[in-house]
Amino acid sequence: MPEVVEVSAAWVPVATLLVVAAALWAGCLDGALRARSTGGPGVRGWSAPVAEVARLLRQRRRTLVAADSLLWRLGGGGLLVAALLMVAVVPLGRWTLADLGVGVVWFNAMDVLVWALVWMAGWGPNSAHALVGGYRFLAQALAYELPLMFALTAPAVAAGSLRLGDVVAAQQDLWFAVWMPVAFVVFCAGVVAFSVWGPLSAAAGDDIAGGVLAEISGVDRLLLLAGRYALLVAGSAFAVAAFLGGGSGPWLPGWLWSVLKTLLLLSVLVAVRGRLPLLRPDRLVELGWVVVLPLTLLQLLVVSVVVVVR
């Protein structure tokens, strides 16, 4: 497998366009699936995100009394930035924007940054529903963060490196998802959680009028929604590099394999939204600490034993 090469900063706009395009694909697919679930034509659902973008660009920003506008705007727009920073360390075939020696830790740090951003989006508007949504996300984060961290540790231990290029190279013979299924599934669940998506979207629940989405409008709402899709994209891209062999595959170039695998996994995560029920944060904490965390630690133990034996 060829060595990962760090490209110049001139490629940042290209990477941004790829993330935005993948996020648009996720939005269109989600629109089509939701249209079909309500009995409407799926074709119309494909164009729904484009119409929603046009509507939000025309919509005026809502303002509330005594709102902390700075925190509110940073929380809404910061998710997209966090997603782009996650993608910066992910190899696209043999190319990457930032070949960091601690790429796995960098991704986890950006995940923790999402904690602060979602909480700010809930605190900033000075609204009860949004505030409850923000604190719901913190409760949810307490449930998923430790299992996610140990799930990230498994491929790093197997590769003997925190550099994502080394993790990809270590899967030349066998993808980590094959012999680390628990870590892979837990990581994907963590991506759904920090994207405030599907069964783990209690922070934006209908029972609290949309939670962190309750008061935000206009361009700010557009950025927050785009950030959720972009986080799904970033998580899928990282999972491809950490568990699905990166750009490895026959016939096609490595970068194209990375893109195709990312879109496939992204489509699966998008489809989860309408397939699984919403989980309450208190139930999620119990599940995460009593069941998921021990299973993840057991998976990490198995990986460590295999590495030592080798």
PDB file of C-alpha atoms in Angstrom:
ATOM      1  CA  MET A   1       0.000   0.000   0.000  1.00  0.00           C
ATOM      2  CA  PRO A   2       1.490   3.399  -0.993  1.00  0.00           C
ATOM      3  CA  GLU A   3       2.619   5.847   1.665  1.00  0.00           C
ATOM      4  CA  VAL A   4       0.176   8.592   2.616  1.00  0.00           C
ATOM      5  CA  VAL A   5       1.301  11.968   1.302  1.00  0.00           C
ATOM      6  CA  GLU A   6       0.392  15.326   2.851  1.00  0.00           C
ATOM      7  CA  VAL A   7      -0.872  17.768   0.207  1.00  0.00           C
ATOM      8  CA  SER A   8      -0.640  21.551   0.252  1.00  0.00           C
ATOM      9  CA  ALA A   9      -3.221  23.868   1.793  1.00  0.00           C
ATOM     10  CA  ALA A  10      -4.386  24.763  -1.725  1.00  0.00           C
ATOM     11  CA  TRP A  11      -6.439  21.543  -1.658  1.00  0.00           C
ATOM     12  CA  VAL A  12      -8.518  22.689   1.321  1.00  0.00           C
ATOM     13  CA  PRO A  13     -11.295  24.165  -0.901  1.00  0.00           C
ATOM     14  CA  VAL A  14     -11.482  20.865  -2.807  1.00  0.00           C
ATOM     15  CA  ALA A  15     -11.836  18.911   0.446  1.00  0.00           C
ATOM     16  CA  THR A  16     -14.502  21.357   1.604  1.00  0.00           C
ATOM     17  CA  LEU A  17     -16.458  20.914  -1.628  1.00  0.00           C
ATOM     18  CA  LEU A  18     -16.269  17.126  -1.260  1.00  0.00           C
ATOM     19  CA  VAL A  19     -17.643  17.311   2.282  1.00  0.00           C
ATOM     20  CA  VAL A  20     -20.425  19.705   1.221  1.00  0.00           C
ATOM     21  CA  ALA A  21     -21.310  17.489  -1.760  1.00  0.00           C
ATOM     22  CA  ALA A  22     -21.470  14.395   0.462  1.00  0.00           C
ATOM     23  CA  ALA A  23     -23.575  16.305   3.002  1.00  0.00           C
ATOM     24  CA  LEU A  24     -25.943  17.328   0.190  1.00  0.00           C
ATOM     25  CA  TRP A  25     -26.191  13.685  -0.872  1.00  0.00           C
ATOM     26  CA  ALA A  26     -27.058  12.754   2.723  1.00  0.00           C
ATOM     27  CA  GLY A  27     -29.711  15.472   2.868  1.00  0.00           C
ATOM     28  CA  CYS A  28     -31.293  14.427  -0.419  1.00  0.00           C
ATOM     29  CA  LEU A  29     -31.287  10.758   0.585  1.00  0.00           C
ATOM     30  CA  ASP A  30     -32.837  11.628   3.939  1.00  0.00           C
ATOM     31  CA  GLY A  31     -35.509  13.690   2.186  1.00  0.00           C
ATOM     32  CA  ALA A  32     -36.340  10.827  -0.171  1.00  0.00           C
ATOM     33  CA  LEU A  33     -36.544   8.287   2.668  1.00  0.00           C
ATOM     34  CA  ARG A  34     -38.776  10.564   4.743  1.00  0.00           C
ATOM     35  CA  ALA A  35     -41.056  11.195   1.765  1.00  0.00           C
ATOM     36  CA  ARG A  36     -41.438   7.467   1.167  1.00  0.00           C
ATOM     37  CA  SER A  37     -42.149   6.809   4.862  1.00  0.00           C
ATOM     38  CA  THR A  38     -45.071   9.271   4.745  1.00  0.00           C
ATOM     39  CA  GLY A  39     -46.483   7.726   1.578  1.00  0.00           C
ATOM     40  CA  GLY A  40     -45.364  10.546  -0.713  1.00  0.00           C
ATOM     41  CA  PRO A  41     -43.304  10.219  -3.892  1.00  0.00           C
ATOM     42  CA  GLY A  42     -39.639   9.631  -3.175  1.00  0.00           C
ATOM     43  CA  VAL A  43     -38.644  11.689  -6.211  1.00  0.00           C
ATOM     44  CA  ARG A  44     -40.011  14.850  -4.614  1.00  0.00           C
ATOM     45  CA  GLY A  45     -38.065  14.117  -1.448  1.00  0.00           C
ATOM     46  CA  TRP A  46     -34.756  14.242  -3.322  1.00  0.00           C
ATOM     47  CA  SER A  47     -35.261  17.935  -4.064  1.00  0.00           C
ATOM     48  CA  ALA A  48     -36.612  18.832  -0.603  1.00  0.00           C
ATOM     49  CA  PRO A  49     -33.198  19.817   0.862  1.00  0.00           C
ATOM     50  CA  VAL A  50     -32.548  22.214  -2.031  1.00  0.00           C
ATOM     51  CA  ALA A  51     -35.922  23.882  -1.453  1.00  0.00           C
ATOM     52  CA  GLU A  52     -35.204  24.060   2.285  1.00  0.00           C
ATOM     53  CA  VAL A  53     -31.840  25.728   1.638  1.00  0.00           C
ATOM     54  CA  ALA A  54     -33.526  28.352  -0.532  1.00  0.00           C
ATOM     55  CA  ARG A  55     -36.193  28.933   2.132  1.00  0.00           C
ATOM     56  CA  LEU A  56     -33.708  29.361   4.981  1.00  0.00           C
ATOM     57  CA  LEU A  57     -31.544  31.743   2.947  1.00  0.00           C
ATOM     58  CA  ARG A  58     -34.585  34.009   2.570  1.00  0.00           C
ATOM     59  CA  GLN A  59     -35.768  33.660   6.173  1.00  0.00           C
ATOM     60  CA  ARG A  60     -34.996  36.397   8.684  1.00  0.00           C
ATOM     61  CA  ARG A  61     -33.028  35.585  11.804  1.00  0.00           C
ATOM     62  CA  ARG A  62     -35.177  35.228  14.912  1.00  0.00           C
ATOM     63  CA  THR A  63     -34.012  37.189  17.943  1.00  0.00           C
ATOM     64  CA  LEU A  64     -34.955  36.645  21.597  1.00  0.00           C
ATOM     65  CA  VAL A  65     -34.752  38.829  24.672  1.00  0.00           C
ATOM     66  CA  ALA A  66     -31.380  38.638  26.472  1.00  0.00           C
ATOM     67  CA  ALA A  67     -30.022  36.016  24.055  1.00  0.00           C
ATOM     68  CA  ASP A  68     -26.244  35.473  24.004  1.00  0.00           C
ATOM     69  CA  SER A  69     -25.898  36.011  20.266  1.00  0.00           C
ATOM     70  CA  LEU A  70     -22.169  35.230  20.138  1.00  0.00           C
ATOM     71  CA  LEU A  71     -22.503  31.800  21.736  1.00  0.00           C
ATOM     72  CA  TRP A  72     -25.641  31.111  19.712  1.00  0.00           C
ATOM     73  CA  ARG A  73     -23.960  31.884  16.380  1.00  0.00           C
ATOM     74  CA  LEU A  74     -20.770  30.032  17.280  1.00  0.00           C
ATOM     75  CA  GLY A  75     -22.723  26.965  18.343  1.00  0.00           C
ATOM     76  CA  GLY A  76     -24.795  26.938  15.167  1.00  0.00           C
ATOM     77  CA  GLY A  77     -21.983  27.531  12.689  1.00  0.00           C
ATOM     78  CA  GLY A  78     -19.238  25.709  14.564  1.00  0.00           C
ATOM     79  CA  LEU A  79     -20.488  22.191  13.799  1.00  0.00           C
ATOM     80  CA  LEU A  80     -19.601  22.565  10.125  1.00  0.00           C
ATOM     81  CA  VAL A  81     -16.115  23.796  11.070  1.00  0.00           C
ATOM     82  CA  ALA A  82     -15.632  20.879  13.475  1.00  0.00           C
ATOM     83  CA  ALA A  83     -16.591  18.425  10.724  1.00  0.00           C
ATOM     84  CA  LEU A  84     -14.072  19.963   8.322  1.00  0.00           C
ATOM     85  CA  LEU A  85     -11.355  19.769  10.990  1.00  0.00           C
ATOM     86  CA  MET A  86     -12.168  16.081  11.499  1.00  0.00           C
ATOM     87  CA  VAL A  87     -11.806  15.396   7.783  1.00  0.00           C
ATOM     88  CA  ALA A  88      -8.431  17.172   7.670  1.00  0.00           C
ATOM     89  CA  VAL A  89      -6.619  14.097   9.068  1.00  0.00           C
ATOM     90  CA  VAL A  90      -8.507  11.479   7.020  1.00  0.00           C
ATOM     91  CA  PRO A  91      -6.563  10.050   4.040  1.00  0.00           C
ATOM     92  CA  LEU A  92      -8.331  10.169   0.682  1.00  0.00           C
ATOM     93  CA  GLY A  93      -6.555   7.271  -0.951  1.00  0.00           C
ATOM     94  CA  ARG A  94      -2.895   8.209  -0.596  1.00  0.00           C
ATOM     95  CA  TRP A  95      -3.495  11.929   0.050  1.00  0.00           C
ATOM     96  CA  THR A  96      -4.321  13.792   3.245  1.00  0.00           C
ATOM     97  CA  LEU A  97      -4.479  17.447   4.262  1.00  0.00           C
ATOM     98  CA  ALA A  98      -2.767  16.937   7.637  1.00  0.00           C
ATOM     99  CA  ASP A  99      -0.652  13.845   8.233  1.00  0.00           C
ATOM    100  CA  LEU A 100      -0.650  14.232  12.016  1.00  0.00           C
ATOM    101  CA  GLY A 101       1.150  11.717  14.176  1.00  0.00           C
ATOM    102  CA  VAL A 102      -1.797  11.939  16.588  1.00  0.00           C
ATOM    103  CA  GLY A 103      -4.586  11.880  13.985  1.00  0.00           C
ATOM    104  CA  VAL A 104      -6.794   9.540  16.059  1.00  0.00           C
ATOM    105  CA  VAL A 105      -6.514  11.830  19.080  1.00  0.00           C
ATOM    106  CA  TRP A 106      -7.237  14.855  16.877  1.00  0.00           C
ATOM    107  CA  PHE A 107     -10.512  13.319  15.716  1.00  0.00           C
ATOM    108  CA  ASN A 108     -11.529  12.599  19.305  1.00  0.00           C
ATOM    109  CA  ALA A 109     -10.651  16.165  20.299  1.00  0.00           C
ATOM    110  CA  MET A 110     -12.926  17.531  17.574  1.00  0.00           C
ATOM    111  CA  ASP A 111     -15.674  15.237  18.855  1.00  0.00           C
ATOM    112  CA  VAL A 112     -15.289  16.800  22.317  1.00  0.00           C
ATOM    113  CA  LEU A 113     -15.434  20.243  20.677  1.00  0.00           C
ATOM    114  CA  VAL A 114     -18.895  19.265  19.396  1.00  0.00           C
ATOM    115  CA  TRP A 115     -19.983  18.938  23.057  1.00  0.00           C
ATOM    116  CA  ALA A 116     -19.310  22.632  23.605  1.00  0.00           C
ATOM    117  CA  LEU A 117     -20.836  23.715  20.293  1.00  0.00           C
ATOM    118  CA  VAL A 118     -24.163  21.917  20.783  1.00  0.00           C
ATOM    119  CA  TRP A 119     -24.383  23.166  24.355  1.00  0.00           C
ATOM    120  CA  MET A 120     -23.744  26.739  23.179  1.00  0.00           C
ATOM    121  CA  ALA A 121     -26.476  26.344  20.561  1.00  0.00           C
ATOM    122  CA  GLY A 122     -28.803  25.397  23.424  1.00  0.00           C
ATOM    123  CA  TRP A 123     -27.647  28.022  25.926  1.00  0.00           C
ATOM    124  CA  GLY A 124     -27.301  31.001  23.593  1.00  0.00           C
ATOM    125  CA  PRO A 125     -30.969  31.681  22.635  1.00  0.00           C
ATOM    126  CA  ASN A 126     -32.116  32.135  26.268  1.00  0.00           C
ATOM    127  CA  SER A 127     -34.945  29.681  25.632  1.00  0.00           C
ATOM    128  CA  ALA A 128     -36.132  26.892  27.947  1.00  0.00           C
ATOM    129  CA  HIS A 129     -36.615  24.332  25.163  1.00  0.00           C
ATOM    130  CA  ALA A 130     -33.211  25.024  23.615  1.00  0.00           C
ATOM    131  CA  LEU A 131     -31.521  24.901  27.028  1.00  0.00           C
ATOM    132  CA  VAL A 132     -33.082  21.525  27.838  1.00  0.00           C
ATOM    133  CA  GLY A 133     -31.859  20.301  24.440  1.00  0.00           C
ATOM    134  CA  GLY A 134     -28.323  21.453  25.196  1.00  0.00           C
ATOM    135  CA  TYR A 135     -28.226  19.675  28.541  1.00  0.00           C
ATOM    136  CA  ARG A 136     -29.774  16.573  26.994  1.00  0.00           C
ATOM    137  CA  PHE A 137     -26.854  16.444  24.592  1.00  0.00           C
ATOM    138  CA  LEU A 138     -24.357  16.681  27.467  1.00  0.00           C
ATOM    139  CA  ALA A 139     -26.121  13.791  29.211  1.00  0.00           C
ATOM    140  CA  GLN A 140     -26.025  11.808  25.984  1.00  0.00           C
ATOM    141  CA  ALA A 141     -22.343  12.633  25.505  1.00  0.00           C
ATOM    142  CA  LEU A 142     -21.564  11.212  28.945  1.00  0.00           C
ATOM    143  CA  ALA A 143     -23.085   7.953  27.745  1.00  0.00           C
ATOM    144  CA  TYR A 144     -21.311   7.579  24.410  1.00  0.00           C
ATOM    145  CA  GLU A 145     -17.960   9.307  24.826  1.00  0.00           C
ATOM    146  CA  LEU A 146     -16.062   6.674  26.833  1.00  0.00           C
ATOM    147  CA  PRO A 147     -17.178   3.754  24.607  1.00  0.00           C
ATOM    148  CA  LEU A 148     -16.332   5.862  21.546  1.00  0.00           C
ATOM    149  CA  MET A 149     -12.893   6.676  22.922  1.00  0.00           C
ATOM    150  CA  PHE A 150     -12.053   3.016  23.547  1.00  0.00           C
ATOM    151  CA  ALA A 151     -13.497   2.062  20.148  1.00  0.00           C
ATOM    152  CA  LEU A 152     -11.060   4.568  18.602  1.00  0.00           C
ATOM    153  CA  THR A 153      -8.237   3.086  20.664  1.00  0.00           C
ATOM    154  CA  ALA A 154      -8.694  -0.419  19.218  1.00  0.00           C
ATOM    155  CA  PRO A 155      -7.459   0.291  15.653  1.00  0.00           C
ATOM    156  CA  ALA A 156      -4.654   2.463  17.045  1.00  0.00           C
ATOM    157  CA  VAL A 157      -3.461  -0.405  19.258  1.00  0.00           C
ATOM    158  CA  ALA A 158      -3.674  -2.865  16.366  1.00  0.00           C
ATOM    159  CA  ALA A 159      -1.638  -0.557  14.117  1.00  0.00           C
ATOM    160  CA  GLY A 160       0.756   0.473  16.868  1.00  0.00           C
ATOM    161  CA  SER A 161       0.290   4.098  15.910  1.00  0.00           C
ATOM    162  CA  LEU A 162      -2.030   7.079  16.339  1.00  0.00           C
ATOM    163  CA  ARG A 163      -1.250   8.206  12.782  1.00  0.00           C
ATOM    164  CA  LEU A 164      -4.215   7.463  10.541  1.00  0.00           C
ATOM    165  CA  GLY A 165      -2.014   6.584   7.568  1.00  0.00           C
ATOM    166  CA  ASP A 166      -0.403   3.806   9.641  1.00  0.00           C
ATOM    167  CA  VAL A 167      -3.857   2.568  10.696  1.00  0.00           C
ATOM    168  CA  VAL A 168      -4.876   2.291   7.032  1.00  0.00           C
ATOM    169  CA  ALA A 169      -1.619   0.523   6.111  1.00  0.00           C
ATOM    170  CA  ALA A 170      -2.114  -2.018   8.921  1.00  0.00           C
ATOM    171  CA  GLN A 171      -5.332  -3.206   7.209  1.00  0.00           C
ATOM    172  CA  GLN A 172      -3.621  -4.326   4.026  1.00  0.00           C
ATOM    173  CA  ASP A 173      -4.394  -7.991   4.694  1.00  0.00           C
ATOM    174  CA  LEU A 174      -7.636  -7.729   6.703  1.00  0.00           C
ATOM    175  CA  TRP A 175      -9.936  -4.814   7.500  1.00  0.00           C
ATOM    176  CA  PHE A 176     -10.217  -4.018  11.190  1.00  0.00           C
ATOM    177  CA  ALA A 177     -14.029  -4.069  10.974  1.00  0.00           C
ATOM    178  CA  VAL A 178     -13.823  -7.823  10.337  1.00  0.00           C
ATOM    179  CA  TRP A 179     -12.088  -8.705  13.600  1.00  0.00           C
ATOM    180  CA  MET A 180     -13.145  -5.626  15.597  1.00  0.00           C
ATOM    181  CA  PRO A 181     -16.916  -5.664  14.976  1.00  0.00           C
ATOM    182  CA  VAL A 182     -17.813  -4.308  18.416  1.00  0.00           C
ATOM    183  CA  ALA A 183     -15.443  -1.350  18.086  1.00  0.00           C
ATOM    184  CA  PHE A 184     -16.749  -0.639  14.576  1.00  0.00           C
ATOM    185  CA  VAL A 185     -20.413  -0.698  15.610  1.00  0.00           C
ATOM    186  CA  VAL A 186     -19.735   1.395  18.723  1.00  0.00           C
ATOM    187  CA  PHE A 187     -17.825   3.943  16.658  1.00  0.00           C
ATOM    188  CA  CYS A 188     -20.684   4.220  14.139  1.00  0.00           C
ATOM    189  CA  ALA A 189     -23.129   4.685  17.033  1.00  0.00           C
ATOM    190  CA  GLY A 190     -20.872   7.438  18.365  1.00  0.00           C
ATOM    191  CA  VAL A 191     -20.960   9.169  14.969  1.00  0.00           C
ATOM    192  CA  VAL A 192     -24.771   9.065  15.043  1.00  0.00           C
ATOM    193  CA  ALA A 193     -24.678  10.464  18.589  1.00  0.00           C
ATOM    194  CA  PHE A 194     -22.361  13.443  18.038  1.00  0.00           C
ATOM    195  CA  SER A 195     -24.270  14.263  14.839  1.00  0.00           C
ATOM    196  CA  VAL A 196     -27.501  14.537  16.921  1.00  0.00           C
ATOM    197  CA  TRP A 197     -29.067  12.071  14.529  1.00  0.00           C
ATOM    198  CA  GLY A 198     -31.794   9.431  14.440  1.00  0.00           C
ATOM    199  CA  PRO A 199     -32.248   7.433  17.660  1.00  0.00           C
ATOM    200  CA  LEU A 200     -29.662   9.629  19.402  1.00  0.00           C
ATOM    201  CA  SER A 201     -31.224  13.016  18.583  1.00  0.00           C
ATOM    202  CA  ALA A 202     -32.969  13.662  21.906  1.00  0.00           C
ATOM    203  CA  ALA A 203     -31.281  17.079  22.021  1.00  0.00           C
ATOM    204  CA  ALA A 204     -33.469  18.047  19.046  1.00  0.00           C
ATOM    205  CA  GLY A 205     -36.531  16.058  20.144  1.00  0.00           C
ATOM    206  CA  ASP A 206     -40.087  16.951  19.166  1.00  0.00           C
ATOM    207  CA  ASP A 207     -41.167  16.693  22.814  1.00  0.00           C
ATOM    208  CA  ILE A 208     -39.150  19.853  23.554  1.00  0.00           C
ATOM    209  CA  ALA A 209     -40.232  21.700  20.408  1.00  0.00           C
ATOM    210  CA  GLY A 210     -37.028  20.847  18.591  1.00  0.00           C
ATOM    211  CA  GLY A 211     -34.633  21.504  21.480  1.00  0.00           C
ATOM    212  CA  VAL A 212     -31.468  23.124  20.141  1.00  0.00           C
ATOM    213  CA  LEU A 213     -33.356  23.708  16.865  1.00  0.00           C
ATOM    214  CA  ALA A 214     -36.348  25.348  18.558  1.00  0.00           C
ATOM    215  CA  GLU A 215     -35.376  29.002  18.146  1.00  0.00           C
ATOM    216  CA  ILE A 216     -32.656  29.073  15.521  1.00  0.00           C
ATOM    217  CA  SER A 217     -33.673  30.319  12.077  1.00  0.00           C
ATOM    218  CA  GLY A 218     -32.445  31.649   8.762  1.00  0.00           C
ATOM    219  CA  VAL A 219     -28.805  31.202   7.815  1.00  0.00           C
ATOM    220  CA  ASP A 220     -27.937  30.113  11.360  1.00  0.00           C
ATOM    221  CA  ARG A 221     -30.371  27.204  11.141  1.00  0.00           C
ATOM    222  CA  LEU A 222     -29.018  26.298   7.712  1.00  0.00           C
ATOM    223  CA  LEU A 223     -25.464  26.145   9.074  1.00  0.00           C
ATOM    224  CA  LEU A 224     -26.501  24.024  12.048  1.00  0.00           C
ATOM    225  CA  LEU A 225     -28.423  21.541   9.890  1.00  0.00           C
ATOM    226  CA  ALA A 226     -25.570  21.418   7.382  1.00  0.00           C
ATOM    227  CA  GLY A 227     -23.186  20.808  10.282  1.00  0.00           C
ATOM    228  CA  ARG A 228     -25.164  17.749  11.390  1.00  0.00           C
ATOM    229  CA  TYR A 229     -24.922  16.224   7.917  1.00  0.00           C
ATOM    230  CA  ALA A 230     -21.251  17.194   7.646  1.00  0.00           C
ATOM    231  CA  LEU A 231     -20.516  15.466  10.957  1.00  0.00           C
ATOM    232  CA  LEU A 232     -22.107  12.301   9.563  1.00  0.00           C
ATOM    233  CA  VAL A 233     -19.836  12.653   6.527  1.00  0.00           C
ATOM    234  CA  ALA A 234     -16.721  13.201   8.654  1.00  0.00           C
ATOM    235  CA  GLY A 235     -17.541  10.251  10.902  1.00  0.00           C
ATOM    236  CA  SER A 236     -18.165   7.984   7.909  1.00  0.00           C
ATOM    237  CA  ALA A 237     -14.895   9.045   6.268  1.00  0.00           C
ATOM    238  CA  PHE A 238     -12.955   8.382   9.466  1.00  0.00           C
ATOM    239  CA  ALA A 239     -14.622   4.970   9.874  1.00  0.00           C
ATOM    240  CA  VAL A 240     -13.516   4.067   6.346  1.00  0.00           C
ATOM    241  CA  ALA A 241      -9.914   4.880   7.208  1.00  0.00           C
ATOM    242  CA  ALA A 242      -9.940   3.332  10.691  1.00  0.00           C
ATOM    243  CA  PHE A 243     -11.992   0.190  10.077  1.00  0.00           C
ATOM    244  CA  LEU A 244     -12.706  -0.372   6.369  1.00  0.00           C
ATOM    245  CA  GLY A 245      -9.239  -0.323   4.839  1.00  0.00           C
ATOM    246  CA  GLY A 246      -9.231   3.255   3.583  1.00  0.00           C
ATOM    247  CA  GLY A 247      -8.588   3.353  -0.150  1.00  0.00           C
ATOM    248  CA  SER A 248      -7.800  -0.354  -0.531  1.00  0.00           C
ATOM    249  CA  GLY A 249      -9.730  -2.170  -3.230  1.00  0.00           C
ATOM    250  CA  PRO A 250      -9.336  -3.708  -6.702  1.00  0.00           C
ATOM    251  CA  TRP A 251      -9.280  -1.932 -10.080  1.00  0.00           C
ATOM    252  CA  LEU A 252     -10.316   1.572  -8.960  1.00  0.00           C
ATOM    253  CA  PRO A 253      -7.886   4.223  -7.664  1.00  0.00           C
ATOM    254  CA  GLY A 254      -7.556   4.541  -3.896  1.00  0.00           C
ATOM    255  CA  TRP A 255      -9.201   7.954  -3.610  1.00  0.00           C
ATOM    256  CA  LEU A 256     -12.291   6.700  -5.433  1.00  0.00           C
ATOM    257  CA  TRP A 257     -12.553   3.674  -3.151  1.00  0.00           C
ATOM    258  CA  SER A 258     -12.394   6.005  -0.145  1.00  0.00           C
ATOM    259  CA  VAL A 259     -15.206   8.133  -1.569  1.00  0.00           C
ATOM    260  CA  LEU A 260     -17.398   5.144  -2.473  1.00  0.00           C
ATOM    261  CA  LYS A 261     -16.968   3.480   0.925  1.00  0.00           C
ATOM    262  CA  THR A 262     -17.717   6.776   2.676  1.00  0.00           C
ATOM    263  CA  LEU A 263     -20.906   7.339   0.676  1.00  0.00           C
ATOM    264  CA  LEU A 264     -22.061   3.769   1.312  1.00  0.00           C
ATOM    265  CA  LEU A 265     -21.541   3.984   5.074  1.00  0.00           C
ATOM    266  CA  LEU A 266     -23.026   7.492   5.106  1.00  0.00           C
ATOM    267  CA  SER A 267     -26.153   6.185   3.378  1.00  0.00           C
ATOM    268  CA  VAL A 268     -26.521   3.474   6.030  1.00  0.00           C
ATOM    269  CA  LEU A 269     -26.219   6.026   8.853  1.00  0.00           C
ATOM    270  CA  VAL A 270     -28.759   8.318   7.178  1.00  0.00           C
ATOM    271  CA  ALA A 271     -31.215   5.418   6.806  1.00  0.00           C
ATOM    272  CA  VAL A 272     -30.971   4.720  10.566  1.00  0.00           C
ATOM    273  CA  ARG A 273     -33.020   7.859  11.234  1.00  0.00           C
ATOM    274  CA  GLY A 274     -36.349   6.294  10.301  1.00  0.00           C
ATOM    275  CA  ARG A 275     -35.584   2.715  11.382  1.00  0.00           C
ATOM    276  CA  LEU A 276     -34.838   2.961  15.106  1.00  0.00           C
ATOM    277  CA  PRO A 277     -36.805   4.600  17.942  1.00  0.00           C
ATOM    278  CA  LEU A 278     -35.538   7.623  19.847  1.00  0.00           C
ATOM    279  CA  LEU A 279     -33.513   6.731  22.957  1.00  0.00           C
ATOM    280  CA  ARG A 280     -33.961   8.761  26.137  1.00  0.00           C
ATOM    281  CA  PRO A 281     -30.649  10.129  27.511  1.00  0.00           C
ATOM    282  CA  ASP A 282     -31.144   8.447  30.917  1.00  0.00           C
ATOM    283  CA  ARG A 283     -31.718   5.062  29.276  1.00  0.00           C
ATOM    284  CA  LEU A 284     -28.767   5.703  26.999  1.00  0.00           C
ATOM    285  CA  VAL A 285     -26.449   6.379  29.947  1.00  0.00           C
ATOM    286  CA  GLU A 286     -27.457   3.093  31.560  1.00  0.00           C
ATOM    287  CA  LEU A 287     -26.985   1.197  28.299  1.00  0.00           C
ATOM    288  CA  GLY A 288     -23.676   2.906  27.546  1.00  0.00           C
ATOM    289  CA  TRP A 289     -22.041   2.350  30.935  1.00  0.00           C
ATOM    290  CA  VAL A 290     -23.484  -1.053  31.880  1.00  0.00           C
ATOM    291  CA  VAL A 291     -23.485  -2.833  28.513  1.00  0.00           C
ATOM    292  CA  VAL A 292     -21.602  -1.005  25.761  1.00  0.00           C
ATOM    293  CA  LEU A 293     -18.533   0.117  27.744  1.00  0.00           C
ATOM    294  CA  PRO A 294     -17.693  -3.401  29.073  1.00  0.00           C
ATOM    295  CA  LEU A 295     -18.139  -4.864  25.584  1.00  0.00           C
ATOM    296  CA  THR A 296     -15.836  -2.217  24.115  1.00  0.00           C
ATOM    297  CA  LEU A 297     -13.208  -2.848  26.789  1.00  0.00           C
ATOM    298  CA  LEU A 298     -13.453  -6.583  26.087  1.00  0.00           C
ATOM    299  CA  GLN A 299     -12.934  -5.857  22.376  1.00  0.00           C
ATOM    300  CA  LEU A 300      -9.883  -3.743  23.221  1.00  0.00           C
ATOM    301  CA  LEU A 301      -8.530  -6.568  25.412  1.00  0.00           C
ATOM    302  CA  VAL A 302      -8.893  -9.038  22.540  1.00  0.00           C
ATOM    303  CA  VAL A 303      -7.095  -6.648  20.175  1.00  0.00           C
ATOM    304  CA  SER A 304      -4.279  -6.148  22.693  1.00  0.00           C
ATOM    305  CA  VAL A 305      -3.826  -9.908  23.162  1.00  0.00           C
ATOM    306  CA  VAL A 306      -3.698 -10.445  19.388  1.00  0.00           C
ATOM    307  CA  VAL A 307      -1.069  -7.708  19.038  1.00  0.00           C
ATOM    308  CA  VAL A 308       1.073  -9.181  21.836  1.00  0.00           C
ATOM    309  CA  VAL A 309       0.830 -12.704  20.384  1.00  0.00           C
ATOM    310  CA  ARG A 310       1.865 -11.453  16.960  1.00  0.00           C
TER     311      ARG A 310
END
